[in-house]
mmCIF file of C-alpha atoms in Angstrom:
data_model
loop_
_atom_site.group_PDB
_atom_site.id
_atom_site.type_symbol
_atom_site.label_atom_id
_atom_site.label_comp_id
_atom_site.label_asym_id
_atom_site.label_seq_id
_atom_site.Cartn_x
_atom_site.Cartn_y
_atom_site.Cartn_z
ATOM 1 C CA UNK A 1 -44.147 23.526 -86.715
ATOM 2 C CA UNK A 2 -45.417 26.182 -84.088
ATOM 3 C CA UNK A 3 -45.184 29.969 -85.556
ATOM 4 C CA UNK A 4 -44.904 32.636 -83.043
ATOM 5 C CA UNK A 5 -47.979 34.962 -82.214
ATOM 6 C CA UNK A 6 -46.415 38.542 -83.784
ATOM 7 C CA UNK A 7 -49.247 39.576 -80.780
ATOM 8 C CA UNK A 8 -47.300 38.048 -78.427
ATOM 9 C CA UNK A 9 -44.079 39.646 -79.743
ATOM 10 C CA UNK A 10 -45.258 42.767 -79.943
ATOM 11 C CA UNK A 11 -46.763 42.617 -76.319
ATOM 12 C CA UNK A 12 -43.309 41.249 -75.117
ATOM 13 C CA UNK A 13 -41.334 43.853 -77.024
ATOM 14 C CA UNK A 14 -43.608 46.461 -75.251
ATOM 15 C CA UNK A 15 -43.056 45.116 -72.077
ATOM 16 C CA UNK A 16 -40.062 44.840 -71.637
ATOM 17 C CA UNK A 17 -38.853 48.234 -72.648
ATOM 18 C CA UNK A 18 -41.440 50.048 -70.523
ATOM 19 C CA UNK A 19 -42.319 47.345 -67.496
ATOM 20 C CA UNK A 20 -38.833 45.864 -66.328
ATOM 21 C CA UNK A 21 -36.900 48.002 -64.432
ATOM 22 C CA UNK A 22 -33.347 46.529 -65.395
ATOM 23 C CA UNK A 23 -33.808 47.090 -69.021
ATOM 24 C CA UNK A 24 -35.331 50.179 -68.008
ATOM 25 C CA UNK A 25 -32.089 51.515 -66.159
ATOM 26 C CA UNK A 26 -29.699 50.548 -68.438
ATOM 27 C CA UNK A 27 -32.047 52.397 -71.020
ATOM 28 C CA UNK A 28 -32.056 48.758 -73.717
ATOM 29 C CA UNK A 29 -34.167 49.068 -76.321
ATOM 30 C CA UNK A 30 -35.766 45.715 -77.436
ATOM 31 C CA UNK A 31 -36.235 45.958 -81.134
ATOM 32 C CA UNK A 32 -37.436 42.637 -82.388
ATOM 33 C CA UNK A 33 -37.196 39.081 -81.242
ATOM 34 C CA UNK A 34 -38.422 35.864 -83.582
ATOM 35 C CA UNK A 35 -37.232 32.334 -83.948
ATOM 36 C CA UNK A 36 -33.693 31.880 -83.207
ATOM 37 C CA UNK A 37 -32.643 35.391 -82.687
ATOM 38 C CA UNK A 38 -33.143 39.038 -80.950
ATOM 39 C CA UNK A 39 -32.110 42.679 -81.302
ATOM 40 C CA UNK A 40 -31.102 45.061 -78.825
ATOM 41 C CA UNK A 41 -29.903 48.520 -78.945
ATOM 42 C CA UNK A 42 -28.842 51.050 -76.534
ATOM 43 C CA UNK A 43 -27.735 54.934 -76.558
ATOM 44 C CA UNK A 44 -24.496 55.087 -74.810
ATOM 45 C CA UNK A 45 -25.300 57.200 -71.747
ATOM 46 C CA UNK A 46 -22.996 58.328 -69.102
ATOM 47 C CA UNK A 47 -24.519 55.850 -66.408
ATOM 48 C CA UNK A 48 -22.848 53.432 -68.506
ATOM 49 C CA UNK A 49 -19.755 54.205 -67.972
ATOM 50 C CA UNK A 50 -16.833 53.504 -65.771
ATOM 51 C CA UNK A 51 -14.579 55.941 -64.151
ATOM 52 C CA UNK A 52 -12.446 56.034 -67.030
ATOM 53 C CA UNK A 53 -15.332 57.193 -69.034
ATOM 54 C CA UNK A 54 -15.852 53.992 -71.356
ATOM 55 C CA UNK A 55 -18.585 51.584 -71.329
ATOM 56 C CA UNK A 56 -18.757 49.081 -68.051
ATOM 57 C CA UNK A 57 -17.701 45.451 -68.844
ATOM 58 C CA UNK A 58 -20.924 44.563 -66.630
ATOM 59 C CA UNK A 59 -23.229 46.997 -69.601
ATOM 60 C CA UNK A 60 -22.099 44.416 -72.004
ATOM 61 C CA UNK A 61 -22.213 41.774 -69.667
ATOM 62 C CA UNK A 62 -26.171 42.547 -69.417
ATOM 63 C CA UNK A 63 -26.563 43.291 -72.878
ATOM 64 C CA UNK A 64 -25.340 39.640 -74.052
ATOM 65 C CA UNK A 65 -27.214 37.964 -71.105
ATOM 66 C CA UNK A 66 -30.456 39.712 -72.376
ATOM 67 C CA UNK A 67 -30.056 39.119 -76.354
ATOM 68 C CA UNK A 68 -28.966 35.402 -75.674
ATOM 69 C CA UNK A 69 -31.796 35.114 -73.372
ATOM 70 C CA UNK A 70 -34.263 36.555 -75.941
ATOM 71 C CA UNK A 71 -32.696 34.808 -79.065
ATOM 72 C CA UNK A 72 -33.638 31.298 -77.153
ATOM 73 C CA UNK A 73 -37.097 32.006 -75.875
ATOM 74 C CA UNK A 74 -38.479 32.005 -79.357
ATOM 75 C CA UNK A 75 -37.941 28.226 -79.571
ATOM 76 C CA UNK A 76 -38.966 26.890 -75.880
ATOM 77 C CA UNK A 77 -42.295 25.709 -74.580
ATOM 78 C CA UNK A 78 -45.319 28.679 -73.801
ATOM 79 C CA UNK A 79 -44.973 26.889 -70.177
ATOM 80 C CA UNK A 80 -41.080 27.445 -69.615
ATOM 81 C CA UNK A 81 -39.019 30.159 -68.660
ATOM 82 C CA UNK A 82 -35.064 30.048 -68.460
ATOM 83 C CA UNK A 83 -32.349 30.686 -66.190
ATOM 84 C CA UNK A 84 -28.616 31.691 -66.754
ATOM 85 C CA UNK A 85 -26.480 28.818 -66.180
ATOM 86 C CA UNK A 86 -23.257 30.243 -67.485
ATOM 87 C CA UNK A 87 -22.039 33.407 -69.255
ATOM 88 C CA UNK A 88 -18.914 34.206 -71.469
ATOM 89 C CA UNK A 89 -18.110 37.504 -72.481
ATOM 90 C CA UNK A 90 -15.422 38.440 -74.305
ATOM 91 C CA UNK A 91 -14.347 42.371 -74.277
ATOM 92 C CA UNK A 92 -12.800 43.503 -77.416
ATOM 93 C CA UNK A 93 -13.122 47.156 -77.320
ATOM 94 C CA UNK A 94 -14.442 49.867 -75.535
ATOM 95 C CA UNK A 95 -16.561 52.716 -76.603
ATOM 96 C CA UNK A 96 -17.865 56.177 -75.119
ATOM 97 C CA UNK A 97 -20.661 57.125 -76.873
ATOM 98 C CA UNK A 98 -22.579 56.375 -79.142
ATOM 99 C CA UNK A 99 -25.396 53.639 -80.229
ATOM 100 C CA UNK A 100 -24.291 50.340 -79.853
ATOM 101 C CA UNK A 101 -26.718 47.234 -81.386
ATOM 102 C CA UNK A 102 -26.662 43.691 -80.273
ATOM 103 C CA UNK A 103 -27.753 40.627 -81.997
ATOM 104 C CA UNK A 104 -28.580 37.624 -80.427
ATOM 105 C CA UNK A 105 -28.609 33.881 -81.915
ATOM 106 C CA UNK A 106 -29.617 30.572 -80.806
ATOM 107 C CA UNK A 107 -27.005 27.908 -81.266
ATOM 108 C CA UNK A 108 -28.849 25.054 -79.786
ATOM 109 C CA UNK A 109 -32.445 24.507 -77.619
ATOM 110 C CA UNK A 110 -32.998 21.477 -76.542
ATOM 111 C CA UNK A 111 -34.992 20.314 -73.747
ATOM 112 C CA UNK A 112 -33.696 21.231 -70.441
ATOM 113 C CA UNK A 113 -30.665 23.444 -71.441
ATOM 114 C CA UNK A 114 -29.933 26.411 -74.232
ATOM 115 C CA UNK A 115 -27.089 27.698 -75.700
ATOM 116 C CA UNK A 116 -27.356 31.349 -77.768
ATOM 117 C CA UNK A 117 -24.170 33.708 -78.846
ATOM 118 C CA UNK A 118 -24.309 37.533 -79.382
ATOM 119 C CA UNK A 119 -22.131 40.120 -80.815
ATOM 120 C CA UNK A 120 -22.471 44.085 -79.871
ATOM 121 C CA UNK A 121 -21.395 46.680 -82.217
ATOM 122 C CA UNK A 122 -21.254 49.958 -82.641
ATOM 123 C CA UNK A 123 -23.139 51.507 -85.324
ATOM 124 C CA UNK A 124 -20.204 51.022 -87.898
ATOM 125 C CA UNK A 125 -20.159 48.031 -87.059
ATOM 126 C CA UNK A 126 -17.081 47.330 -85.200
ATOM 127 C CA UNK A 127 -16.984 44.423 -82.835
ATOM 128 C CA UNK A 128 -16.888 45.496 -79.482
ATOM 129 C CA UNK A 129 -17.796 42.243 -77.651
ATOM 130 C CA UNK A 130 -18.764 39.058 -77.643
ATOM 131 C CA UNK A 131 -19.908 36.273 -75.978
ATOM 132 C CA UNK A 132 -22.339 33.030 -74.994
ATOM 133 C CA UNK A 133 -25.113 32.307 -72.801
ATOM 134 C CA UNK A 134 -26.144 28.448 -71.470
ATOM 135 C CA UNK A 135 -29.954 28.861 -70.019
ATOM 136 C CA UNK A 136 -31.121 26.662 -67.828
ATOM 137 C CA UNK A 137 -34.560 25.613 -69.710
ATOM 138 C CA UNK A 138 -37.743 25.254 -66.803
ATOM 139 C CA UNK A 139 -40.681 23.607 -68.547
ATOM 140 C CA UNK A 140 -43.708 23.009 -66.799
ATOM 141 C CA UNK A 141 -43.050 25.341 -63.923
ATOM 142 C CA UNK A 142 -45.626 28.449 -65.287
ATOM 143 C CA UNK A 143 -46.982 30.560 -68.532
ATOM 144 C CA UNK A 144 -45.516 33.942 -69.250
ATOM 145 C CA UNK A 145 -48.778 35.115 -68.063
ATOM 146 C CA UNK A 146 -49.066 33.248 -64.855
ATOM 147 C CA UNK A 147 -45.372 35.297 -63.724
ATOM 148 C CA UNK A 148 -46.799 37.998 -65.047
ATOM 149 C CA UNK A 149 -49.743 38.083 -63.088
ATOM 150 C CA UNK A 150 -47.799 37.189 -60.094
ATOM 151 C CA UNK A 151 -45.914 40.570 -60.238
ATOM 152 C CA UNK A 152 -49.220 42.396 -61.363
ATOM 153 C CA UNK A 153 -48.847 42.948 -64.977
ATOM 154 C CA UNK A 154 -51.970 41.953 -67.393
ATOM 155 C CA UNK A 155 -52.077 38.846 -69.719
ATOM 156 C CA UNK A 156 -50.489 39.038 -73.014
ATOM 157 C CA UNK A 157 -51.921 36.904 -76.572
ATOM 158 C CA UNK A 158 -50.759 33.090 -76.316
ATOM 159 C CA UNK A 159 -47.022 32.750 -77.611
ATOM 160 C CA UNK A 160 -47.969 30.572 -80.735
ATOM 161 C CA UNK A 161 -50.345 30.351 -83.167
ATOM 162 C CA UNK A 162 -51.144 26.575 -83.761
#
């Protein structure tokens, strides 16, 4: 069985919360990703809120669409990348302020299409949504360092350690 490259990890980790602008505006913190799961948090700032002062639906909208998306890539090929096909969120409360953590899971990757759940709390752990990704696997189309290059950012280790 393939192991992950912690290298790579830690190079993706890095990467995303300095080098992609989304994740950069809605201020997400990756924290870790591995095999079958991911970690987000995020400060709740007023940017992400609506005019009634809670959190935006489309905040947590995001925030499951990145952990799901992270929780699968674990477990595909070096040479495929994903796309969104579908995503369920269900909002079960709102929240103001505070730190709110997500945790992503992979349900099911198989070959051309993924399927990952995630649940965002608040730091007491209160449920305050959930919902379900279905990615749209793309083998063979490039390496995580071939987009990366393509958008100017340098090579990161291989993704697994044979």
């Amino acid at each position: 069985m393939r192991k992950l490259n912690p290298s790579h990890i830690s190079a993706i980790i890095d990467m995303g919360n300095h080098q992609n602008p989304f994740i950069g505006h809605l201020s997400i913190k990756i924290k870790d990703i591995g095999v079958g799961f991911s970690v987000l948090e995020v400060d709740v700032e007023n940017k992400h809120r609506n005019l009634y002062g809670y959190i935006h639906g489309g905040v947590y909208a995001s925030l499951i669409d990145t952990a799901t998306f992270w929780a699968a890539y674990g477990e595909i090929d070096e040479d495929a990348g994903m796309v969104t096909l579908e995503l369920k969120v269900n909002y079960l409360s709102a929240i103001e302020a505070g730190k709110i953590l997500v945790n992503g899971k992979s349900i099911k990757v198989g070959r051309t299409i993924a399927l990952a759940e995630a649940t965002i709390t608040d730091i007491e752990g209160k449920t305050l949504a959930h919902g379900t990704s279905t990615l749209l696997l793309t083998p063979g189309r490039q390496t995580i360092n071939q987009a990366l290059n393509k958008i100017g950012l340098k090579s990161i280790p291989p993704k697994f350690i044979e």
